[in-house]
């Protein structure tokens, strides 16, 4: 490994460790003791996790159409013959064993958790893929993306904890739906709703120092683009690299619209932008917020006619699909995209920590200059930082959309 890259790795690792070792005076060092195992809290009856509707971007995503045995999409389903799972299969067709690979992986993981939690007890599936129309319209059972589960002993006192174990196993939506079962579902295999990076569509526009607006896909290292400094003032910042670059990815985005002035920002739900509850907050007090948490009535920062920054009220939030996903990194860690101030970071709602963790990458570019043409995919350094962060930060530090896919 080249010395410069080794230095970069070590510096990033040290910076991620910094929050855990910042106490260095007399007394117990903050972060020096291992956290005790997290206590699992059972779901309550009729509770669902995450706390959003099932077929939304923050959960299992939209319904994509019924799968029949004679349809092209039937090949998306795979049988599950795990001996540690009991399948009711009341139709005697094997349909309950058919599911998407994502659902199968989560179910097999849950089966292990059930046996560990209650020795001698197995996971039981009462409903899987439905080819007979027994569920409500647009049920994810018709796509093999949902299962209804119990324990093999059918002890209903266990079902709240069973639901919690399903959440921990990585199901994208879990619902304590009935006294008789728990409902679990997952994202589509090919749905861009499962994409975890924080990105913008490639045709979104950044503003160069000469005032020219250029699509993000055309940015080149060393160009200076409009951004925001730590004091909340507009500035021009060096574009360093793409943290993620997927030119051909069909991606699900959030569209955030404002009025007075009219702006429209398109970005993935895990991406950060700066938000306030009212228009009187100074720019420096706008808080980094996941796009999926932005609601009408919130305020974001936009570029005004004179080039300054001003708050604008969000009037609409909707979903959209587009091709191409790009996550530019600037020296300041911020970027103005389509006239709206956004962060360069995603997945973790800590702008300052992310900016600190990417300091070695900024130093690296200062020492060795700009790289050649960057390949597609997640930048190796941001991928490494994510994995280190998963080891060092609490699980709830990450956006729920970001955890399963990055680890798979």
Short mmCIF file of C-alpha atoms in Angstrom, two decimals:
data_model
loop_
_atom_site.label_atom_id
_atom_site.label_comp_id
_atom_site.label_asym_id
_atom_site.label_seq_id
_atom_site.Cartn_x
_atom_site.Cartn_y
_atom_site.Cartn_z
CA UNK A 1 0.00 0.00 0.00
CA UNK A 2 1.30 3.43 -0.90
CA UNK A 3 2.49 5.49 2.09
CA UNK A 4 0.09 8.36 1.31
CA UNK A 5 -2.91 6.02 1.26
CA UNK A 6 -1.76 4.29 4.46
CA UNK A 7 -1.52 7.67 6.18
CA UNK A 8 -5.00 8.48 4.94
CA UNK A 9 -6.43 5.27 6.39
CA UNK A 10 -4.78 5.76 9.76
CA UNK A 11 -5.87 9.39 9.98
CA UNK A 12 -9.48 8.60 9.20
CA UNK A 13 -9.52 5.79 11.75
CA UNK A 14 -8.04 8.07 14.40
CA UNK A 15 -10.63 10.77 13.71
CA UNK A 16 -13.49 8.32 14.04
CA UNK A 17 -12.06 7.21 17.35
CA UNK A 18 -11.83 10.80 18.56
CA UNK A 19 -15.35 11.02 20.08
CA UNK A 20 -14.57 7.96 22.18
CA UNK A 21 -11.26 9.23 23.57
CA UNK A 22 -11.86 12.93 23.98
CA UNK A 23 -11.82 12.58 27.78
CA UNK A 24 -8.15 12.48 28.80
CA UNK A 25 -8.04 14.11 32.23
CA UNK A 26 -8.48 12.62 35.68
CA UNK A 27 -11.35 10.22 36.20
CA UNK A 28 -12.91 7.67 33.86
CA UNK A 29 -12.22 8.27 30.18
CA UNK A 30 -15.36 8.83 28.16
CA UNK A 31 -15.88 5.86 25.88
CA UNK A 32 -13.21 3.76 27.59
CA UNK A 33 -15.65 1.14 28.82
CA UNK A 34 -17.40 -1.23 26.49
CA UNK A 35 -21.11 -0.56 26.11
CA UNK A 36 -23.32 -3.20 27.74
CA UNK A 37 -25.47 -5.24 25.35
CA UNK A 38 -28.46 -3.25 24.20
CA UNK A 39 -31.70 -4.35 25.85
CA UNK A 40 -34.28 -5.45 23.32
CA UNK A 41 -37.71 -3.96 23.86
CA UNK A 42 -40.68 -5.96 22.49
CA UNK A 43 -43.01 -4.23 20.06
CA UNK A 44 -46.44 -3.38 21.43
CA UNK A 45 -49.61 -4.74 19.83
CA UNK A 46 -50.36 -2.79 16.60
CA UNK A 47 -46.92 -1.12 16.70
CA UNK A 48 -44.83 -1.07 13.52
CA UNK A 49 -41.18 -0.31 12.88
CA UNK A 50 -40.04 1.93 11.32
CA UNK A 51 -42.88 4.24 12.24
CA UNK A 52 -43.93 5.00 8.67
CA UNK A 53 -46.42 3.29 6.30
CA UNK A 54 -45.19 0.01 4.84
CA UNK A 55 -45.16 0.97 1.15
CA UNK A 56 -43.17 4.19 1.53
CA UNK A 57 -39.53 4.92 0.80
CA UNK A 58 -38.56 4.78 4.49
CA UNK A 59 -39.89 1.24 4.83
CA UNK A 60 -40.34 -1.50 2.20
CA UNK A 61 -41.06 0.79 -0.73
CA UNK A 62 -43.85 0.81 -3.24
CA UNK A 63 -45.81 -2.14 -4.59
CA UNK A 64 -44.44 -3.21 -7.98
CA UNK A 65 -47.10 -5.62 -9.20
CA UNK A 66 -48.30 -9.16 -8.58
CA UNK A 67 -46.01 -12.05 -9.47
CA UNK A 68 -47.66 -15.09 -11.06
CA UNK A 69 -46.07 -18.47 -11.76
CA UNK A 70 -46.18 -17.81 -15.49
CA UNK A 71 -44.82 -14.24 -15.28
CA UNK A 72 -41.31 -13.10 -16.17
CA UNK A 73 -40.76 -11.91 -12.58
CA UNK A 74 -41.40 -15.39 -11.12
CA UNK A 75 -37.65 -15.99 -11.42
CA UNK A 76 -37.20 -13.33 -8.69
CA UNK A 77 -38.58 -15.81 -6.15
CA UNK A 78 -36.45 -18.46 -4.52
CA UNK A 79 -37.58 -21.38 -2.32
CA UNK A 80 -36.54 -21.49 1.34
CA UNK A 81 -35.83 -25.01 2.63
CA UNK A 82 -34.26 -23.95 5.92
CA UNK A 83 -34.87 -26.86 8.35
CA UNK A 84 -34.94 -24.41 11.26
CA UNK A 85 -38.11 -22.79 9.91
CA UNK A 86 -41.55 -24.40 9.94
CA UNK A 87 -43.72 -23.50 6.93
CA UNK A 88 -47.45 -23.94 7.41
CA UNK A 89 -48.10 -24.31 3.66
CA UNK A 90 -51.84 -24.83 4.08
CA UNK A 91 -52.31 -24.63 0.29
CA UNK A 92 -49.92 -27.59 -0.09
CA UNK A 93 -48.30 -25.91 -3.10
CA UNK A 94 -45.02 -24.78 -1.55
CA UNK A 95 -46.03 -21.15 -2.13
CA UNK A 96 -45.21 -20.13 1.44
CA UNK A 97 -41.60 -21.17 0.87
CA UNK A 98 -41.21 -18.86 -2.14
CA UNK A 99 -39.82 -15.37 -1.49
CA UNK A 100 -37.27 -12.86 -2.74
CA UNK A 101 -33.63 -13.40 -1.82
CA UNK A 102 -33.70 -10.36 0.47
CA UNK A 103 -36.69 -11.75 2.34
CA UNK A 104 -35.05 -15.17 2.54
CA UNK A 105 -31.84 -13.75 3.99
CA UNK A 106 -33.71 -11.81 6.68
CA UNK A 107 -35.91 -14.80 7.51
CA UNK A 108 -32.93 -17.14 7.91
CA UNK A 109 -31.24 -14.62 10.17
CA UNK A 110 -34.40 -14.34 12.26
CA UNK A 111 -34.62 -18.14 12.59
CA UNK A 112 -31.22 -18.16 14.31
CA UNK A 113 -32.28 -15.34 16.66
CA UNK A 114 -35.46 -17.21 17.61
CA UNK A 115 -33.54 -20.36 18.55
CA UNK A 116 -31.07 -18.32 20.58
CA UNK A 117 -33.83 -16.42 22.35
CA UNK A 118 -35.97 -19.48 23.14
CA UNK A 119 -34.04 -22.79 23.03
CA UNK A 120 -36.19 -25.55 21.56
CA UNK A 121 -38.48 -23.09 19.76
CA UNK A 122 -38.39 -22.51 16.00
CA UNK A 123 -39.63 -19.78 13.69
CA UNK A 124 -42.93 -20.57 11.96
CA UNK A 125 -44.18 -18.99 8.71
CA UNK A 126 -47.94 -18.95 8.27
CA UNK A 127 -48.09 -16.87 5.07
CA UNK A 128 -45.49 -16.17 2.39
CA UNK A 129 -45.95 -15.62 -1.33
CA UNK A 130 -49.65 -15.42 -2.20
CA UNK A 131 -50.73 -16.53 -5.70
CA UNK A 132 -54.43 -16.92 -4.85
CA UNK A 133 -55.47 -13.36 -3.99
CA UNK A 134 -56.12 -13.93 -0.29
CA UNK A 135 -54.64 -10.61 0.81
CA UNK A 136 -55.61 -6.98 0.39
CA UNK A 137 -54.99 -5.15 -2.86
CA UNK A 138 -51.31 -4.34 -3.47
CA UNK A 139 -50.16 -6.59 -0.63
CA UNK A 140 -46.44 -7.31 -0.73
CA UNK A 141 -47.33 -11.00 -0.22
CA UNK A 142 -48.14 -11.02 -3.96
CA UNK A 143 -44.49 -10.21 -4.70
CA UNK A 144 -42.89 -12.63 -2.23
CA UNK A 145 -41.67 -9.66 -0.20
CA UNK A 146 -43.76 -10.32 2.92
CA UNK A 147 -44.20 -13.09 5.47
CA UNK A 148 -46.49 -13.60 8.45
CA UNK A 149 -44.74 -15.35 11.30
CA UNK A 150 -45.24 -16.90 14.74
CA UNK A 151 -43.17 -19.12 17.01
CA UNK A 152 -43.48 -22.89 16.67
CA UNK A 153 -45.07 -23.16 20.12
CA UNK A 154 -47.61 -20.44 19.18
CA UNK A 155 -47.06 -18.75 22.54
CA UNK A 156 -48.57 -15.31 21.97
CA UNK A 157 -46.66 -13.92 24.92
CA UNK A 158 -43.54 -14.23 22.75
CA UNK A 159 -44.89 -12.31 19.76
CA UNK A 160 -43.88 -8.83 20.90
CA UNK A 161 -40.27 -9.97 21.29
CA UNK A 162 -40.53 -11.92 18.02
CA UNK A 163 -41.39 -8.66 16.29
CA UNK A 164 -38.38 -6.96 17.86
CA UNK A 165 -36.12 -9.80 16.73
CA UNK A 166 -37.48 -9.37 13.20
CA UNK A 167 -36.52 -5.70 13.28
CA UNK A 168 -33.02 -6.64 14.44
CA UNK A 169 -32.79 -9.29 11.69
CA UNK A 170 -33.05 -6.54 9.08
CA UNK A 171 -36.63 -6.68 7.82
CA UNK A 172 -37.46 -3.31 6.30
CA UNK A 173 -40.90 -3.14 7.97
CA UNK A 174 -42.28 -5.12 10.91
CA UNK A 175 -45.86 -4.90 12.18
CA UNK A 176 -47.41 -6.53 15.24
CA UNK A 177 -50.49 -6.82 13.08
CA UNK A 178 -52.58 -9.42 14.86
CA UNK A 179 -52.72 -11.31 18.11
CA UNK A 180 -52.11 -14.36 15.93
CA UNK A 181 -49.03 -13.30 13.93
CA UNK A 182 -46.34 -10.74 13.10
CA UNK A 183 -46.17 -9.26 9.59
CA UNK A 184 -42.73 -8.55 8.07
CA UNK A 185 -41.74 -7.21 4.66
CA UNK A 186 -38.67 -6.14 2.69
CA UNK A 187 -37.71 -3.85 -0.16
CA UNK A 188 -37.78 -5.00 -3.75
CA UNK A 189 -34.60 -6.75 -4.92
CA UNK A 190 -34.05 -4.33 -7.78
CA UNK A 191 -35.73 -1.33 -6.24
CA UNK A 192 -33.55 1.74 -5.92
CA UNK A 193 -35.36 2.29 -2.63
CA UNK A 194 -32.73 -0.09 -1.26
CA UNK A 195 -29.91 2.20 -2.40
CA UNK A 196 -28.23 3.61 0.66
CA UNK A 197 -25.85 6.28 -0.53
CA UNK A 198 -26.59 9.97 -0.35
CA UNK A 199 -26.77 11.32 -3.87
CA UNK A 200 -28.28 13.73 -6.37
CA UNK A 201 -29.34 12.93 -9.94
CA UNK A 202 -26.56 13.53 -12.45
CA UNK A 203 -28.45 16.30 -14.24
CA UNK A 204 -28.85 18.38 -11.06
CA UNK A 205 -26.93 21.65 -11.37
CA UNK A 206 -24.03 23.10 -9.40
CA UNK A 207 -22.79 26.69 -9.84
CA UNK A 208 -19.15 27.30 -10.80
CA UNK A 209 -17.10 30.28 -9.69
CA UNK A 210 -17.64 32.04 -13.03
CA UNK A 211 -21.40 31.78 -12.57
CA UNK A 212 -21.91 28.98 -15.09
CA UNK A 213 -24.25 26.20 -13.95
CA UNK A 214 -23.03 22.70 -14.74
CA UNK A 215 -24.59 19.24 -14.25
CA UNK A 216 -23.06 17.26 -11.41
CA UNK A 217 -21.92 14.45 -13.70
CA UNK A 218 -19.67 16.95 -15.51
CA UNK A 219 -17.82 18.18 -12.41
CA UNK A 220 -14.04 17.82 -12.49
CA UNK A 221 -11.67 17.81 -9.47
CA UNK A 222 -10.24 21.26 -8.83
CA UNK A 223 -13.27 23.17 -10.06
CA UNK A 224 -14.70 25.60 -7.50
CA UNK A 225 -18.43 25.37 -6.86
CA UNK A 226 -20.88 27.41 -4.81
CA UNK A 227 -21.19 26.10 -1.24
CA UNK A 228 -21.71 27.37 2.33
CA UNK A 229 -19.05 27.94 4.99
CA UNK A 230 -19.34 27.17 8.72
CA UNK A 231 -20.65 30.67 9.44
CA UNK A 232 -23.58 30.15 7.06
CA UNK A 233 -22.18 32.39 4.31
CA UNK A 234 -22.00 31.54 0.59
CA UNK A 235 -18.51 30.66 -0.61
CA UNK A 236 -16.81 28.85 -3.46
CA UNK A 237 -15.27 25.52 -2.51
CA UNK A 238 -12.97 23.07 -4.31
CA UNK A 239 -14.70 19.98 -5.70
CA UNK A 240 -12.55 17.03 -4.59
CA UNK A 241 -14.18 13.78 -5.69
CA UNK A 242 -17.43 11.83 -5.86
CA UNK A 243 -18.18 9.86 -2.71
CA UNK A 244 -20.59 7.81 -4.82
CA UNK A 245 -20.98 7.74 -8.58
CA UNK A 246 -23.59 5.57 -10.28
CA UNK A 247 -24.26 6.91 -13.81
CA UNK A 248 -26.72 4.17 -14.78
CA UNK A 249 -28.47 3.50 -11.48
CA UNK A 250 -32.25 3.88 -11.42
CA UNK A 251 -32.62 5.61 -8.08
CA UNK A 252 -35.50 6.69 -5.86
CA UNK A 253 -35.23 10.32 -4.80
CA UNK A 254 -37.07 12.77 -2.58
CA UNK A 255 -38.18 15.97 -4.33
CA UNK A 256 -38.30 18.96 -1.96
CA UNK A 257 -40.06 22.04 -3.30
CA UNK A 258 -40.07 25.55 -1.88
CA UNK A 259 -41.76 28.83 -2.77
CA UNK A 260 -40.72 32.45 -2.35
CA UNK A 261 -38.35 31.77 -4.01
CA UNK A 262 -39.37 28.72 -6.00
CA UNK A 263 -36.76 25.96 -5.80
CA UNK A 264 -36.81 22.21 -6.38
CA UNK A 265 -34.11 19.96 -4.88
CA UNK A 266 -33.90 16.25 -5.77
CA UNK A 267 -31.82 13.99 -3.49
CA UNK A 268 -31.86 10.55 -1.90
CA UNK A 269 -33.68 10.18 1.44
CA UNK A 270 -30.48 9.45 3.41
CA UNK A 271 -28.79 12.67 2.26
CA UNK A 272 -28.43 15.67 4.59
CA UNK A 273 -29.60 19.19 3.96
CA UNK A 274 -29.90 22.15 6.31
CA UNK A 275 -33.30 22.70 7.92
CA UNK A 276 -34.93 25.00 10.47
CA UNK A 277 -38.39 25.10 12.03
CA UNK A 278 -38.91 28.79 11.28
CA UNK A 279 -37.62 31.50 8.97
CA UNK A 280 -36.07 33.61 11.75
CA UNK A 281 -33.18 31.20 12.43
CA UNK A 282 -29.80 32.48 11.16
CA UNK A 283 -28.20 30.38 8.44
CA UNK A 284 -25.53 29.02 10.79
CA UNK A 285 -28.30 27.59 13.03
CA UNK A 286 -29.97 25.49 10.33
CA UNK A 287 -29.51 21.88 11.38
CA UNK A 288 -28.31 19.01 9.14
CA UNK A 289 -31.37 16.81 8.61
CA UNK A 290 -32.04 13.68 6.57
CA UNK A 291 -34.08 14.44 3.46
CA UNK A 292 -36.58 11.77 4.51
CA UNK A 293 -37.32 13.82 7.66
CA UNK A 294 -38.12 17.07 5.84
CA UNK A 295 -41.78 18.06 5.88
CA UNK A 296 -43.88 20.90 4.46
CA UNK A 297 -43.59 23.88 6.81
CA UNK A 298 -39.88 23.35 7.40
CA UNK A 299 -37.41 25.91 6.06
CA UNK A 300 -34.31 25.24 3.94
CA UNK A 301 -31.58 27.59 2.75
CA UNK A 302 -31.67 28.78 -0.85
CA UNK A 303 -29.60 31.19 -2.93
CA UNK A 304 -31.37 34.55 -3.24
CA UNK A 305 -31.31 36.84 -6.26
CA UNK A 306 -28.36 38.87 -4.95
CA UNK A 307 -26.23 35.77 -4.33
CA UNK A 308 -26.82 35.60 -0.57
CA UNK A 309 -28.59 32.83 1.32
CA UNK A 310 -32.14 33.07 2.64
CA UNK A 311 -34.69 30.69 4.17
CA UNK A 312 -37.47 29.32 1.99
CA UNK A 313 -40.49 27.37 3.20
CA UNK A 314 -40.93 23.77 2.04
CA UNK A 315 -44.37 23.43 0.45
CA UNK A 316 -44.23 19.91 -0.95
CA UNK A 317 -42.27 16.68 -0.61
CA UNK A 318 -42.75 13.81 -3.03
CA UNK A 319 -40.91 10.80 -4.48
CA UNK A 320 -39.43 10.47 -7.94
CA UNK A 321 -37.22 8.05 -9.83
CA UNK A 322 -34.36 9.15 -12.02
CA UNK A 323 -31.29 7.68 -13.67
CA UNK A 324 -27.86 8.50 -12.33
CA UNK A 325 -26.73 9.15 -8.77
CA UNK A 326 -23.80 11.40 -7.81
CA UNK A 327 -22.49 12.46 -4.39
CA UNK A 328 -19.94 15.30 -4.79
CA UNK A 329 -17.48 16.12 -1.99
CA UNK A 330 -16.23 19.70 -1.59
CA UNK A 331 -13.58 21.08 0.73
CA UNK A 332 -16.29 22.76 2.87
CA UNK A 333 -18.51 19.66 3.00
CA UNK A 334 -21.47 21.57 1.54
CA UNK A 335 -22.78 22.31 -1.93
CA UNK A 336 -25.50 24.40 -3.55
CA UNK A 337 -27.53 22.13 -5.83
CA UNK A 338 -30.29 23.61 -7.99
CA UNK A 339 -30.19 26.72 -5.80
CA UNK A 340 -30.60 24.89 -2.45
CA UNK A 341 -27.85 24.41 0.15
CA UNK A 342 -27.17 20.74 0.91
CA UNK A 343 -24.52 18.75 2.73
CA UNK A 344 -22.05 16.54 0.91
CA UNK A 345 -22.74 13.78 3.43
CA UNK A 346 -25.36 11.15 4.12
CA UNK A 347 -26.24 8.16 6.32
CA UNK A 348 -25.05 9.77 9.59
CA UNK A 349 -26.78 12.90 10.87
CA UNK A 350 -23.56 14.50 12.10
CA UNK A 351 -22.23 17.11 9.67
CA UNK A 352 -19.33 18.14 11.92
CA UNK A 353 -18.21 14.54 12.54
CA UNK A 354 -18.40 13.71 8.82
CA UNK A 355 -16.44 16.82 7.89
CA UNK A 356 -13.82 15.91 10.50
CA UNK A 357 -13.61 12.30 9.30
CA UNK A 358 -12.97 13.42 5.73
CA UNK A 359 -10.14 15.76 6.74
CA UNK A 360 -7.47 13.18 5.74
CA UNK A 361 -8.98 12.93 2.26
CA UNK A 362 -8.84 16.70 1.88
CA UNK A 363 -5.23 16.64 3.09
CA UNK A 364 -4.43 13.83 0.67
CA UNK A 365 -5.67 15.87 -2.29
CA UNK A 366 -3.70 18.88 -1.06
CA UNK A 367 -0.50 16.80 -1.01
CA UNK A 368 -0.80 14.67 -4.14
CA UNK A 369 -3.05 16.82 -6.32
CA UNK A 370 -6.15 15.77 -8.21
CA UNK A 371 -6.68 12.15 -9.29
CA UNK A 372 -7.39 10.99 -12.84
CA UNK A 373 -10.79 9.83 -14.02
CA UNK A 374 -12.72 8.41 -11.08
CA UNK A 375 -14.36 5.02 -11.52
CA UNK A 376 -17.99 4.29 -10.80
CA UNK A 377 -19.29 3.13 -7.43
CA UNK A 378 -18.70 4.16 -3.83
CA UNK A 379 -15.37 5.92 -3.18
CA UNK A 380 -13.05 3.54 -1.32
CA UNK A 381 -12.44 6.02 1.50
CA UNK A 382 -16.12 6.70 2.23
CA UNK A 383 -16.81 2.96 2.14
CA UNK A 384 -14.03 2.38 4.66
CA UNK A 385 -15.27 5.16 6.94
CA UNK A 386 -18.77 3.68 6.91
CA UNK A 387 -17.48 0.29 8.04
CA UNK A 388 -15.34 1.84 10.76
CA UNK A 389 -18.29 3.96 11.86
CA UNK A 390 -20.48 0.86 12.19
CA UNK A 391 -17.90 -0.54 14.61
CA UNK A 392 -17.51 2.64 16.67
CA UNK A 393 -20.87 4.43 16.63
CA UNK A 394 -24.22 3.36 18.12
CA UNK A 395 -26.55 1.64 15.59
CA UNK A 396 -29.13 4.43 15.84
CA UNK A 397 -26.52 6.90 14.53
CA UNK A 398 -27.29 5.71 11.01
CA UNK A 399 -30.28 6.29 8.78
CA UNK A 400 -32.35 3.04 8.76
CA UNK A 401 -32.11 2.82 4.96
CA UNK A 402 -28.34 2.80 5.14
CA UNK A 403 -27.61 -0.15 7.40
CA UNK A 404 -28.66 -3.38 5.64
CA UNK A 405 -27.45 -2.60 2.12
CA UNK A 406 -24.02 -1.28 3.03
CA UNK A 407 -23.34 -4.40 5.07
CA UNK A 408 -24.52 -6.85 2.45
#
